[in-house]
Coordinates of C-alpha atoms and ligand atoms in Angstrom, one line a residue:
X1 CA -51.4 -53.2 -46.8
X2 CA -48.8 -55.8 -47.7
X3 CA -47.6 -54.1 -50.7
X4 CA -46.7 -50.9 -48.5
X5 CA -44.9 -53.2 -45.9
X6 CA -43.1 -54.7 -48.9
X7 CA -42.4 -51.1 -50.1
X8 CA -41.1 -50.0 -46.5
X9 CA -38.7 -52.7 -46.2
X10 CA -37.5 -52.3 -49.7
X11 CA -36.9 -48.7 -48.6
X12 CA -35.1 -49.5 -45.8
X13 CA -32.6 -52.2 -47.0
X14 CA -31.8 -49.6 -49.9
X15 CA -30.3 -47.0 -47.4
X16 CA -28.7 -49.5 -45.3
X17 CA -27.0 -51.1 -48.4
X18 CA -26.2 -47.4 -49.7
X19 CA -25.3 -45.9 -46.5
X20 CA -23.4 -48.7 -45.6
X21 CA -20.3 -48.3 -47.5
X22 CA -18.6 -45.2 -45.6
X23 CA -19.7 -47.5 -42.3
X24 CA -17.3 -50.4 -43.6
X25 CA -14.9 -48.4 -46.2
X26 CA -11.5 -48.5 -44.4
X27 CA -10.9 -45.0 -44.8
X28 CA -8.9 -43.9 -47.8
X29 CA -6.5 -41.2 -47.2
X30 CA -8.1 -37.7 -48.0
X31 CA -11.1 -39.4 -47.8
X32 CA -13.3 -36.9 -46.0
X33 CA -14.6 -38.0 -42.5
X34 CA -17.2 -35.2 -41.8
X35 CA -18.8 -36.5 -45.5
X36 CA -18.7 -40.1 -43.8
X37 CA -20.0 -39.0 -40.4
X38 CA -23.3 -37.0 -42.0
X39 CA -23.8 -40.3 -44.4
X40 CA -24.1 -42.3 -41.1
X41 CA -26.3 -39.8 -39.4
X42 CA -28.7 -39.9 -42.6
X43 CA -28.8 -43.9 -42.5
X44 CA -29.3 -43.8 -38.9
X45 CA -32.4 -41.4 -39.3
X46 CA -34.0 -43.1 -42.7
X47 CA -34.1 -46.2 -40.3
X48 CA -35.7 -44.9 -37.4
X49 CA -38.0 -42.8 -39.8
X50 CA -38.6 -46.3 -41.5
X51 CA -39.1 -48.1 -38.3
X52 CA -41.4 -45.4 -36.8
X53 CA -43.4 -45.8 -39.9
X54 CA -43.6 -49.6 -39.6
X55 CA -44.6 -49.9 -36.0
X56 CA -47.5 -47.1 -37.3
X57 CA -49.0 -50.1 -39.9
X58 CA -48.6 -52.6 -37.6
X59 CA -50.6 -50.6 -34.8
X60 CA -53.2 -49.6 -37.2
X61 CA -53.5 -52.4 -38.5
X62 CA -55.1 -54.2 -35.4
X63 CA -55.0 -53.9 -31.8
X64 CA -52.0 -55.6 -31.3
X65 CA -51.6 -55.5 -27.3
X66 CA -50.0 -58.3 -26.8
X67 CA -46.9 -57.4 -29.7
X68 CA -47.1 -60.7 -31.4
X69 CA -48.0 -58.6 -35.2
X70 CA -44.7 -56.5 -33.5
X71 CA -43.3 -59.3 -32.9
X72 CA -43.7 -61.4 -35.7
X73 CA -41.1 -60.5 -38.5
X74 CA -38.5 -60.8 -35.9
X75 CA -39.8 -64.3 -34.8
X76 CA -39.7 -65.3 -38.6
X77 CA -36.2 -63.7 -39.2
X78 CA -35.0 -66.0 -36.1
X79 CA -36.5 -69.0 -37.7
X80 CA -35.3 -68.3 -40.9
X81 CA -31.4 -68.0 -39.8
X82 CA -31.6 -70.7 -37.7
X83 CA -34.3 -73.4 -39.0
X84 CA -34.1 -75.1 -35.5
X85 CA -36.8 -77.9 -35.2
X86 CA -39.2 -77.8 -32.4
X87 CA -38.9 -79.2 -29.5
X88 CA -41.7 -81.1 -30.1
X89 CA -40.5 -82.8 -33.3
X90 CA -37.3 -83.4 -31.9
X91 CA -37.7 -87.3 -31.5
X92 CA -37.5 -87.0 -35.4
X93 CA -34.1 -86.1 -35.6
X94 CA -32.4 -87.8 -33.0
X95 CA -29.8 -90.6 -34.0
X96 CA -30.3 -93.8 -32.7
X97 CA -27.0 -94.4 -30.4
X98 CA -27.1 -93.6 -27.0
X99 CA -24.3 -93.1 -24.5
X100 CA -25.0 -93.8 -21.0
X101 CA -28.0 -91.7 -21.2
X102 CA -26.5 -89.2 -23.4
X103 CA -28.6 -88.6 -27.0
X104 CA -27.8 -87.4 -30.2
X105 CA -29.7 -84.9 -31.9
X106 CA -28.9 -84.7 -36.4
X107 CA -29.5 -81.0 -35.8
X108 CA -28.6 -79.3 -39.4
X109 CA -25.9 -76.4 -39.4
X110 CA -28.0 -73.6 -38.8
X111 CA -28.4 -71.2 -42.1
X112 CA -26.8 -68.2 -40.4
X113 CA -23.6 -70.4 -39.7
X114 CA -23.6 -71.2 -43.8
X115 CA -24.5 -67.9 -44.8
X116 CA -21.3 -66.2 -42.5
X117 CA -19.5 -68.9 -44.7
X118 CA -20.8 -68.5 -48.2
X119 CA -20.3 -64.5 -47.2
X120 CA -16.8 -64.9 -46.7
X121 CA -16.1 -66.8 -50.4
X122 CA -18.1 -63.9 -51.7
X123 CA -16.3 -61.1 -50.0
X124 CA -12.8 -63.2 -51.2
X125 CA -14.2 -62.9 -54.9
X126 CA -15.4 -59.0 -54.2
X127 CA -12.2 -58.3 -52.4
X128 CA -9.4 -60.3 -54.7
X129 CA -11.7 -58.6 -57.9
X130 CA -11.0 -54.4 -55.8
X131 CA -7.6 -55.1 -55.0
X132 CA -5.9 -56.9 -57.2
X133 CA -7.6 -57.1 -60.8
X134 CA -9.0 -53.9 -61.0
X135 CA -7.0 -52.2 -58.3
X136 CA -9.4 -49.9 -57.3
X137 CA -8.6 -50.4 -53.6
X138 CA -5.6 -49.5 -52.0
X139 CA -3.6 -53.1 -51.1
X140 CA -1.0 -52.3 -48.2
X141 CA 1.5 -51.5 -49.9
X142 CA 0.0 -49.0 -51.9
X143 CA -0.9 -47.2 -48.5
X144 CA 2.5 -47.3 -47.2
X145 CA 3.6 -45.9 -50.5
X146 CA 1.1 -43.3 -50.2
X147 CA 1.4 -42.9 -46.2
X148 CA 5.5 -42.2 -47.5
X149 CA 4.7 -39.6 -50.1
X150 CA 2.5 -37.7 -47.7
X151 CA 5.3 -37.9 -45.2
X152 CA 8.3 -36.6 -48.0
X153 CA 5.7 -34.0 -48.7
X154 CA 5.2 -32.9 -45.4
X155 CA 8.9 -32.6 -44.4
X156 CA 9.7 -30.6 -47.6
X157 CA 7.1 -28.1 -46.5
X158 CA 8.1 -28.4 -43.3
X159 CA 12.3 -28.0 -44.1
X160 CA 11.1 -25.1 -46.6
X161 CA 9.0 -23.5 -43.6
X162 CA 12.3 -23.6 -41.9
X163 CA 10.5 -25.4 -38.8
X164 CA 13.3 -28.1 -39.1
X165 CA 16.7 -25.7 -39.4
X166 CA 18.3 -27.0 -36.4
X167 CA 22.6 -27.2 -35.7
X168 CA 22.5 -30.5 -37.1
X169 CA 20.6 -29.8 -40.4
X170 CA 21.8 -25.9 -41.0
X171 CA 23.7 -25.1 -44.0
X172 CA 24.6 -22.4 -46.0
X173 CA 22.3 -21.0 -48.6
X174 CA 23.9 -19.8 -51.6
X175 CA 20.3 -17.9 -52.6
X176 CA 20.2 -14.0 -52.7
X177 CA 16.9 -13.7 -51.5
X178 CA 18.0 -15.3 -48.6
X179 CA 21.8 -13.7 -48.5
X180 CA 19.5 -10.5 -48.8
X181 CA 17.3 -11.2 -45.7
X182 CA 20.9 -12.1 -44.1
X183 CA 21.7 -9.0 -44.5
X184 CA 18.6 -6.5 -43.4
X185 CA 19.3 -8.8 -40.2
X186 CA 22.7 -8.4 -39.7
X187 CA 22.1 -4.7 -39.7
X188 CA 19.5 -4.4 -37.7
X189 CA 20.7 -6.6 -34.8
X190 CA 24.4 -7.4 -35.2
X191 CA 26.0 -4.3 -37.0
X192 CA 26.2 -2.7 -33.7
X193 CA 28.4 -5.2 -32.5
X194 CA 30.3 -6.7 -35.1
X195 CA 30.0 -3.6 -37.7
X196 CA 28.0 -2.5 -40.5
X197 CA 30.6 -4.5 -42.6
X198 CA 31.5 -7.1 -40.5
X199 CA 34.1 -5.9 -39.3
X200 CA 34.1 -6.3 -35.9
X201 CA 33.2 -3.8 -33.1
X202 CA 32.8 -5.4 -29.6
X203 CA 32.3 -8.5 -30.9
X204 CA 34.5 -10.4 -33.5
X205 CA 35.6 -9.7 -37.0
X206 CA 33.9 -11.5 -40.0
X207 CA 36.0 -10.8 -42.9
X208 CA 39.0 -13.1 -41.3
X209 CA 39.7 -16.5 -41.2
X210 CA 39.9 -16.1 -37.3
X211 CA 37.1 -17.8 -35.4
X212 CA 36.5 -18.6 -31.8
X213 CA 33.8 -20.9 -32.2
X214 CA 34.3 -22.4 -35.2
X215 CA 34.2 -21.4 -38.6
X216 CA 31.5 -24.0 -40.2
X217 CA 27.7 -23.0 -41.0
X218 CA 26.4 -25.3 -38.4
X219 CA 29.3 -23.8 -35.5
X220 CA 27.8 -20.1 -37.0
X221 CA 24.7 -21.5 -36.2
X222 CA 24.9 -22.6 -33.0
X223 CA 26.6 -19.3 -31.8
X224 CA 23.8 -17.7 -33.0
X225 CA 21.4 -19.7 -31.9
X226 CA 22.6 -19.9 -27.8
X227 CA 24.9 -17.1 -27.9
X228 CA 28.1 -16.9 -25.6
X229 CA 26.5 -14.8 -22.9
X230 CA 28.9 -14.3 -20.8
X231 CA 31.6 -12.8 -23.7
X232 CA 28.7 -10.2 -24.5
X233 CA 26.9 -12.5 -27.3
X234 CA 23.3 -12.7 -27.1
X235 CA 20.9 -15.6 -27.5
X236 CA 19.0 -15.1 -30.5
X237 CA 16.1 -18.1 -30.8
X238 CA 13.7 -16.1 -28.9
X239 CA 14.0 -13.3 -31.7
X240 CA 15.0 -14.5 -34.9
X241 CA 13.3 -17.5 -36.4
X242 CA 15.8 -20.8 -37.5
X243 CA 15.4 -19.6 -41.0
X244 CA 16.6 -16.3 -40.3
X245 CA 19.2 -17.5 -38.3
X246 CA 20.5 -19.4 -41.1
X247 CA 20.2 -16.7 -43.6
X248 CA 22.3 -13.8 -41.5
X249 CA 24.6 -17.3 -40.8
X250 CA 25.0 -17.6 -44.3
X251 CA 25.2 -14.0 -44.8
X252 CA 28.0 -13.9 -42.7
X253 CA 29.7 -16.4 -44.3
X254 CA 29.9 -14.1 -47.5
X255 CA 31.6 -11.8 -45.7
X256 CA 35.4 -13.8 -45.8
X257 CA 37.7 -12.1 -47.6
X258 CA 36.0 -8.7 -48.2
X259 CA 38.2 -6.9 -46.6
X260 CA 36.0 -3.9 -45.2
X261 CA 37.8 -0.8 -43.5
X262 CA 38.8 -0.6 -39.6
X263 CA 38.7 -4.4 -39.2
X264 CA 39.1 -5.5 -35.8
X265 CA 42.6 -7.4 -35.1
X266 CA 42.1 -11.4 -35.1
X267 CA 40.6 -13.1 -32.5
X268 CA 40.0 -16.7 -32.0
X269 CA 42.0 -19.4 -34.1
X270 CA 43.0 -19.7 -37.7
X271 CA 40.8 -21.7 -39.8
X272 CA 42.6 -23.2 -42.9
X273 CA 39.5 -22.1 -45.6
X274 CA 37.9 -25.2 -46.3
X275 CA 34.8 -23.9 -48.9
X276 CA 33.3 -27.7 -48.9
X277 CA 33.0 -27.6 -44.5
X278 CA 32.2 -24.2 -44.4
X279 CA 29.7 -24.1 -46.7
X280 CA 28.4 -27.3 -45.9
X281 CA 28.6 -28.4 -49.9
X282 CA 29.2 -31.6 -48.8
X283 CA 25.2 -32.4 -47.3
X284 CA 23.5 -30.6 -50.0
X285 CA 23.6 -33.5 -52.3
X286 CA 21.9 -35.3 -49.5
X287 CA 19.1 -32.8 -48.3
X288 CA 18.1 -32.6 -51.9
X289 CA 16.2 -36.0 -52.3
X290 CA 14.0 -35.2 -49.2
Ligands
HEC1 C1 25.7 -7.0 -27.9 C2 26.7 -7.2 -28.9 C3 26.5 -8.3 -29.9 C4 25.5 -8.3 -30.8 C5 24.2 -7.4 -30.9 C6 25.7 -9.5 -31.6 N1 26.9 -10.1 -31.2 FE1 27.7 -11.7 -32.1 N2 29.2 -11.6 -30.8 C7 29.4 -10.6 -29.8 C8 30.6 -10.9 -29.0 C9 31.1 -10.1 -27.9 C10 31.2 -12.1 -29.5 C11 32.3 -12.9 -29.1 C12 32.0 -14.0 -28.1 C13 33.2 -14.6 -27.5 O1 34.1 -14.0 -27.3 O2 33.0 -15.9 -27.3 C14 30.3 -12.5 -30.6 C15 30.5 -13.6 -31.4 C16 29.7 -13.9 -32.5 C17 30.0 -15.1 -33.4 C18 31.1 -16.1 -33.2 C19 32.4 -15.5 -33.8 C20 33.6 -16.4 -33.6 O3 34.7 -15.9 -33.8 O4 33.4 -17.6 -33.4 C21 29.0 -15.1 -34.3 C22 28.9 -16.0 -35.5 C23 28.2 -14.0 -34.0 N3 28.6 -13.3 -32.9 C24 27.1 -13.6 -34.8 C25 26.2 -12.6 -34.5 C26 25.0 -12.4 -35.2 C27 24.5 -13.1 -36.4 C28 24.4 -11.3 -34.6 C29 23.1 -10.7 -34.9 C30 21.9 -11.6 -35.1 C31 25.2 -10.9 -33.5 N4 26.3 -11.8 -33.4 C32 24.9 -9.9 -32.6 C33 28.6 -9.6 -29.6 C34 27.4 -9.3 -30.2

């Protein structure tokens, strides 16, 4: 019977000790939670199985009514952490000064107080030996480093997704794929206006350096984006996506200088051709290490 009890315990502290590393493993990033969550259910059933299994021995083992064979390891484990003499024995310890009545037990530090202590060196050695030997673990640095790298990841998808084309971070994209989407756009929703070429119907002419809002990829933009209602220019952001809107913006901007038939007469002001501010040439250096 004692060599199954052994055996059950044995069983048990294996699973905690195995199943206890997702419990206290800071989570690594990536690391999978729903992996971490099913090890914790698993540990939490082997110990109730374990336990269940237990209290089965103990019960058939005698009629234990009272719970003092239940009772016992947990009355052993107490004295074990804390080795606290009885009060019986207590005369024993007790130091021979006395304070107006007030006595002096030479109670030892109770082993759970050493072992929290002794546990703490050992987790320093464990700990220093991951971190900083080996390296296995991630120090703090290395997760801000790693926390930065997801972020630079995320915003490149996200900038490529064209989620984060805005009027402050628009520019003009020299790509054709993109000069060709401009294009299937422009002709489908603004040729009607401003002319198959550009060159102005209702609304303004492209192919001049005559602009009344602005001449820039990110002034394009924003007439694009809001519109100028009242003058006849819709509000596109409820139809065309930000990356759209910056292609037929750019597409636009290809359009100086071509010099298409039956061009509207100027409207707007004259724009000295600046290729570095209309273009914006001068943030692409900068978006490029995002
Ligand atoms: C219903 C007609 C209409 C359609 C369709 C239209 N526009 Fe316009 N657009 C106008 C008018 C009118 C103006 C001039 C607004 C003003 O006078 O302020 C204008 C102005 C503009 C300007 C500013 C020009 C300047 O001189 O500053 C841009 C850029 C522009 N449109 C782009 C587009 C794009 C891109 C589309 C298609 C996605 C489009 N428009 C579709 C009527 C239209």
């Amino acid at each position: 019977m004692k060599n199954i009890k052994t055996y059950i315990w044995a069983i048990l502290g294996f699973f905690l000790l195995f199943f206890s590393s997702p419990i206290f493993a800071e989570s690594n990033s990536g690391g999978n939670t729903a992996e971490a969550i099913i090890e914790v259910i698993v540990a939490v059933t082997v110990f109730f199985v374990a336990f269940i299994l237990w209290l089965a021995l103990v019960y058939s083992e005698k009629n234990d009514f009272e719970g003092k064979t239940f009772l016992q390891p947990f009355k052993n484990f107490m004295q074990a952490i804390n080795k606290s003499i009885p009060i019986e024995e207590e005369n024993k310890i007790l130091l021979d000064h006395d304070y107006d009545g007030i006595k002096e037990l030479n109670n030892k530090i109770p082993p759970w107080y050493n072992a929290i202590f002794v546990g703490t060196v050992i987790f320093a050695v464990v700990y220093m030996i991951n971190y900083h030997v080996i390296g296995s673990g991630n120090v703090q640095e290395d997760e801000y480093a790693e926390e930065v790298r997801l972020a630079a990841v995320q915003q490149k998808l996200l900038s490529e997704s064209g989620k984060l084309i805005d009027e402050s971070t628009v520019k003009f994209v020299d790509d054709p794929a993109a000069l060709a989407n401009g294009k299937e756009i422009f002709i489908k929703h603004c040729a009607a206006c401003h002319g198959l070429k550009g060159e102005g119907l209702v609304g303004p002419n492209f192919a001049d350096d005559y602009w009344i809002h602005g001449n820039t990829a990110k002034d394009i933009f924003k007439t694009i984006k809001y519109g100028v209602v009242a003058k006849g220019m819709p509000t596109w952001s409820s139809q065309l996506s930000p990356n759209d809107m910056q292609d037929v913006g750019s597409y636009i901007i290809t359009l100086r200088g071509t010099n298409p038939p039956n061009q509207k007469a100027p409207q707007g002001k004259l724009y000295k051709y600046d290729e570095n501010a209309q273009k914006g040439a001068e943030d692409k250096g900068k978006k490029k290490n995002i």
